[in-house]
Coordinates of C-alpha atoms in Angstrom, one line a residue:
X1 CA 91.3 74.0 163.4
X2 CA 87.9 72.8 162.4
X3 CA 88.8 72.8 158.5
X4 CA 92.9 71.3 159.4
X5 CA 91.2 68.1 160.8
X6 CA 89.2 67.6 158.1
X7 CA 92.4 68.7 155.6
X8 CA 91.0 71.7 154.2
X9 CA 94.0 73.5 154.6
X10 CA 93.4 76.7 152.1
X11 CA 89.7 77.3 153.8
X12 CA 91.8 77.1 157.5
X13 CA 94.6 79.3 156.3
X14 CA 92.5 82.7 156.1
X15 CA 91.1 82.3 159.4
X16 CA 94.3 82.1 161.2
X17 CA 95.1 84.6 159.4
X18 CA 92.5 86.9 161.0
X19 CA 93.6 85.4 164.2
X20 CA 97.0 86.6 164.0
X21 CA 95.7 90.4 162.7
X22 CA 93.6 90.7 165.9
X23 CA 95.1 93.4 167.6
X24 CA 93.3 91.9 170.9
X25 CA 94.2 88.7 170.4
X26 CA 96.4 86.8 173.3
X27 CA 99.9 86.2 172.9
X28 CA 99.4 82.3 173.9
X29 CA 96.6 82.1 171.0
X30 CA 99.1 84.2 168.7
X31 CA 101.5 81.4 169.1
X32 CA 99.1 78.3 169.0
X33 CA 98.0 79.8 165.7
X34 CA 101.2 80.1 164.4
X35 CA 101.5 76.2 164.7
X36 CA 98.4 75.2 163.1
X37 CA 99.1 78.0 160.3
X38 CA 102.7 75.9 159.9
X39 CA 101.3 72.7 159.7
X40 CA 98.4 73.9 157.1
X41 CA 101.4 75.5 154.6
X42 CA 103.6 72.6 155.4
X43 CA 100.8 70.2 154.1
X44 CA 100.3 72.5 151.0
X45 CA 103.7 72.2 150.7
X46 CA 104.5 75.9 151.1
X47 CA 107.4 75.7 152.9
X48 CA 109.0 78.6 153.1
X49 CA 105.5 80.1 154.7
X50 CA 105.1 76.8 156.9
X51 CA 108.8 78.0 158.3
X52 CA 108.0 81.3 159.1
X53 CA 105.0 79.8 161.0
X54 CA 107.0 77.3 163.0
X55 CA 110.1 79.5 163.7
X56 CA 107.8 81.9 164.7
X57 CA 105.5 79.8 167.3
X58 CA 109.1 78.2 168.3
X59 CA 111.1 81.5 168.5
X60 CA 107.4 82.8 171.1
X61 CA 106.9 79.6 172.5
X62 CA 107.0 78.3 176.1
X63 CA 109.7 74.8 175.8
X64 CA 107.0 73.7 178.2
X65 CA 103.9 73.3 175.3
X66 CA 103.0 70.4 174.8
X67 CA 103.6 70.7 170.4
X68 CA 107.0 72.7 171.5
X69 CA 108.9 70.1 170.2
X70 CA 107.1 68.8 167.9
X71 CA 107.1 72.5 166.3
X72 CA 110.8 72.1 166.1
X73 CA 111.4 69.0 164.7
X74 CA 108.6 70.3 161.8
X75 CA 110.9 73.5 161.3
X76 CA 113.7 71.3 161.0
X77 CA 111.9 69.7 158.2
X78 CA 111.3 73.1 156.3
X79 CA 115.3 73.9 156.8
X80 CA 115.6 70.3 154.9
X81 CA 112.9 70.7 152.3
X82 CA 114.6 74.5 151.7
X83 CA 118.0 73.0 151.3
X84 CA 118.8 75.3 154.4
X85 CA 121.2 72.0 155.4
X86 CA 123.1 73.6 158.4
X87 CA 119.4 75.1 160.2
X88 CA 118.3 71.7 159.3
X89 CA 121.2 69.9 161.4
X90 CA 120.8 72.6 164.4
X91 CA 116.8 72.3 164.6
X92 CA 116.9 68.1 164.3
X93 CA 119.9 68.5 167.3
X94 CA 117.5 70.3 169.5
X95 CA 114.5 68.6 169.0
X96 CA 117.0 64.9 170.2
X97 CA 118.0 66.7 172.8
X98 CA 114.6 68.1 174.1
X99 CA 113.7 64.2 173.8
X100 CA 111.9 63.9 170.8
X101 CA 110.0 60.2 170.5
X102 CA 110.9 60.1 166.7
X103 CA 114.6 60.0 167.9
X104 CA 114.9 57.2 164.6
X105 CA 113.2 59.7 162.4
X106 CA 115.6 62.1 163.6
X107 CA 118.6 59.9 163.0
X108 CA 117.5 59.1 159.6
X109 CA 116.9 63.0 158.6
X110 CA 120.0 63.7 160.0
X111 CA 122.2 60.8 158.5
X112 CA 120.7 62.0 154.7
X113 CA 121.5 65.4 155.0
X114 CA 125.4 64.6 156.0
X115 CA 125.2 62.6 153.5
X116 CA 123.8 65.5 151.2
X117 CA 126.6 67.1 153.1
X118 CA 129.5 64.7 152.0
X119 CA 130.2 64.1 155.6
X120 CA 129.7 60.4 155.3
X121 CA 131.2 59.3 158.6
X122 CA 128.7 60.9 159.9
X123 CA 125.8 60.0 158.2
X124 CA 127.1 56.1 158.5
X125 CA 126.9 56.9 162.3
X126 CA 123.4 58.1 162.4
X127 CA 122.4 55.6 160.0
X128 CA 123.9 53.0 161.9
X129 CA 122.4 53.8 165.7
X130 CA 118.9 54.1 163.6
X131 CA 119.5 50.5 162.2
X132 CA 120.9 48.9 165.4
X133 CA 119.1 50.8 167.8
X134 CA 115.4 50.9 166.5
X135 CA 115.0 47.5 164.5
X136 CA 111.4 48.1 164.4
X137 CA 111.7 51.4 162.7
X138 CA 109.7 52.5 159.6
X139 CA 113.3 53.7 158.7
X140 CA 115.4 51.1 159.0
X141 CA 115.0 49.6 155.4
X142 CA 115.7 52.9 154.0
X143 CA 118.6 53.7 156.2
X144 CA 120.4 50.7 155.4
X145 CA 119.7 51.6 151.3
X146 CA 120.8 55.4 152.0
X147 CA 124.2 54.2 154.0
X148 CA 124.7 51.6 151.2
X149 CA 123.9 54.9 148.5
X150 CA 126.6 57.3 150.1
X151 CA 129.1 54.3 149.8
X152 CA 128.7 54.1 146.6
X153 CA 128.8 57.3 146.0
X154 CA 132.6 56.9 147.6
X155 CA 133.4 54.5 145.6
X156 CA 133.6 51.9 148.3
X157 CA 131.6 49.1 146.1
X158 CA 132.2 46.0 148.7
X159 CA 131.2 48.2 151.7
X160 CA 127.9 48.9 149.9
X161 CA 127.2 45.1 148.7
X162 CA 127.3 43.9 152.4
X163 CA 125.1 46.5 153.6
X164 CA 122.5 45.7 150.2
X165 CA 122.7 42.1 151.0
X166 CA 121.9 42.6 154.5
X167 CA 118.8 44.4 153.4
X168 CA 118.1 41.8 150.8
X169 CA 118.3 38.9 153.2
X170 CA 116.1 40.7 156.0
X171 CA 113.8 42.4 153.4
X172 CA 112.9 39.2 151.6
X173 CA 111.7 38.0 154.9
X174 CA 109.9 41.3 155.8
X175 CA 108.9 42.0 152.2
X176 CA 110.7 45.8 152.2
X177 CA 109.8 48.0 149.5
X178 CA 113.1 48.9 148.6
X179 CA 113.9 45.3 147.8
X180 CA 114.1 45.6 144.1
X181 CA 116.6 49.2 144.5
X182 CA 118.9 46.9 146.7
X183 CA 119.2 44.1 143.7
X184 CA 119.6 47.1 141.7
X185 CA 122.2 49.1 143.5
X186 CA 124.4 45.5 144.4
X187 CA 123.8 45.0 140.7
X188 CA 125.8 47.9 139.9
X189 CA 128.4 47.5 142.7
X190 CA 129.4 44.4 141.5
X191 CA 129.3 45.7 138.1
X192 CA 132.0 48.1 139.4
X193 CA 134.0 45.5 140.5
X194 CA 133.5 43.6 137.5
X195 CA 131.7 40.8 139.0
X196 CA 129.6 40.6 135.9
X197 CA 127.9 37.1 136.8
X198 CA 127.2 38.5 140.0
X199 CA 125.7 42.0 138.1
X200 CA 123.7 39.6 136.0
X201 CA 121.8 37.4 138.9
X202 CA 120.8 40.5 140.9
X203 CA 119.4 42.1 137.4
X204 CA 117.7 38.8 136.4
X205 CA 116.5 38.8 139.8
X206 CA 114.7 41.8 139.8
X207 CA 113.3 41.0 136.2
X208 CA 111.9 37.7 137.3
X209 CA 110.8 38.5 140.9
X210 CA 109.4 42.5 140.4
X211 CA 108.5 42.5 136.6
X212 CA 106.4 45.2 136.3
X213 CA 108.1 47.2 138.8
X214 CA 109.8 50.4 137.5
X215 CA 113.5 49.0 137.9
X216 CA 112.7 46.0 136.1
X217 CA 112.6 48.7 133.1
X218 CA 115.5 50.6 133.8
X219 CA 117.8 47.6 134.8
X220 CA 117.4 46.2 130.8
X221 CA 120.4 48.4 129.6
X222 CA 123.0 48.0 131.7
X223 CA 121.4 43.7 132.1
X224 CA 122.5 44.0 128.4
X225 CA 125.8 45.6 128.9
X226 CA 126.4 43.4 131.6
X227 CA 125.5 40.2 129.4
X228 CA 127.9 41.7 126.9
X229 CA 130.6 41.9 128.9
X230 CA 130.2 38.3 129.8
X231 CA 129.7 37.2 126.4
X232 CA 125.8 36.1 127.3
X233 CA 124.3 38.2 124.9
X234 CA 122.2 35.5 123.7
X235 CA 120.5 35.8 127.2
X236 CA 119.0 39.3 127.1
X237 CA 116.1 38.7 124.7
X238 CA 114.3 36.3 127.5
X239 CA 114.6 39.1 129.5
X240 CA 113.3 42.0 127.6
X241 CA 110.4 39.2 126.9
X242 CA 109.5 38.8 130.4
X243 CA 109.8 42.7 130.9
X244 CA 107.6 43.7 127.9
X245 CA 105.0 41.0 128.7
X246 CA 104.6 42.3 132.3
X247 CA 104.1 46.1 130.9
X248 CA 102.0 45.5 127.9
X249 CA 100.7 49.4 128.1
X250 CA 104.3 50.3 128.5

């Protein structure tokens, strides 16, 4: 435990190790071992090891210990990392109702995988009680960028633009990370729809307002398409000007 705290994880994992060999060793230690043993693989990123761990200390362990659920919302997370999508759905279920406090962490995990799951009503319903029922969520931003992803990814441009303005408007006051993706993503919507003045002001918005941001790059080819399209191709040099001046390395 001693070498977890401090994050030495491959020094801890040989010790719980010989924990769990002890013949003599109590079934209650057994099990507490099996949960620092899943979080040290989990942090190596050794998941499948780091769900054996936690199924095991789950599978052995009183619903009454205090990392219980804990323990199962992590094994939920190795069913997700593992792609195991349906485990991932049961475990996240179990941990909500054993009254998790990351109830908007759950939501979020499970909204993306039925979204990974192309069951988007139900991933706009867990996206939605995260957004309206836990405004001050480390989530939220994200959730409202996923929900507006899997509508894209149906097609249903106009249903994504309102959610991606909504995170515009609320993340230019908060100053949300995913700011330039939402310019980027409405960008594209409205591209779809062939509201090219549109596509250009959300593209010229990320040039001008995130420069040397990674989507000022990739947003130059379709800006230029987009400029094409709308006969403005005199426009995209000024733009690949401000883009290359921010990144003079790249």
């Amino acid at each position: 435990e001693t070498y977890s705290i401090g994050s030495r994880f491959e020094e801890a994992i040989p010790f719980y190790q010989k924990v769990i060999a002890t013949p003599a060793a109590e079934a209650d230690v057994v099990v507490k071992t099996r949960y620092g043993l899943g979080y040290a693989f989990f942090n190596l990123k050794q998941y499948d090891q780091a769900l054996f761990n936690f199924k095991e200390f789950v599978n052995k362990s009183s619903k009454t210990n205090a990392n219980y659920v804990d323990g199962v919302l992590r094994l939920a997370d190795c069913y997700f990392v593992t792609k195991a999508y349906p485990e991932a759905l049961a475990n996240y279920d179990k941990a909500r109702q054993l009254k998790t406090p990351d109830v908007d962490y759950v939501l979020f995990q499970t909204g993306v995988v039925n979204g990974i799951l192309r069951k988007y009503a139900d991933a706009r319903t867990q996206f939605s009680a995260l957004i309206s029922g836990y405004p001050k969520s480390q989530y939220r931003d994200e959730a409202l960028f996923q929900r507006a992803q899997f509508e894209i990814e149906q097609s249903n441009y106009a249903v994504a633009i309102s959610d991606l303005t909504r995170l515009v408007n609320e993340g230019s006051q908060s100053g949300s990370k995913f700011l330039p993706y939402a310019y980027e993503r409405r960008a594209a919507s409205n591209y779809n729809l062939k509201e090219y003045d549109k596509t250009i002001a959300d593209y010229e918005t990320v040039i001008k307002q995130f420069p040397s941001h990674p989507v000022a790059r990739q947003v130059l080819l379709p800006l230029q398409e987009a400029l094409s399209v709308a006969k403005r191709s005199d426009e995209y040099d000024q733009y690949l000007a401000m883009v290359t001046n921010a990144n003079p390395g790249g």
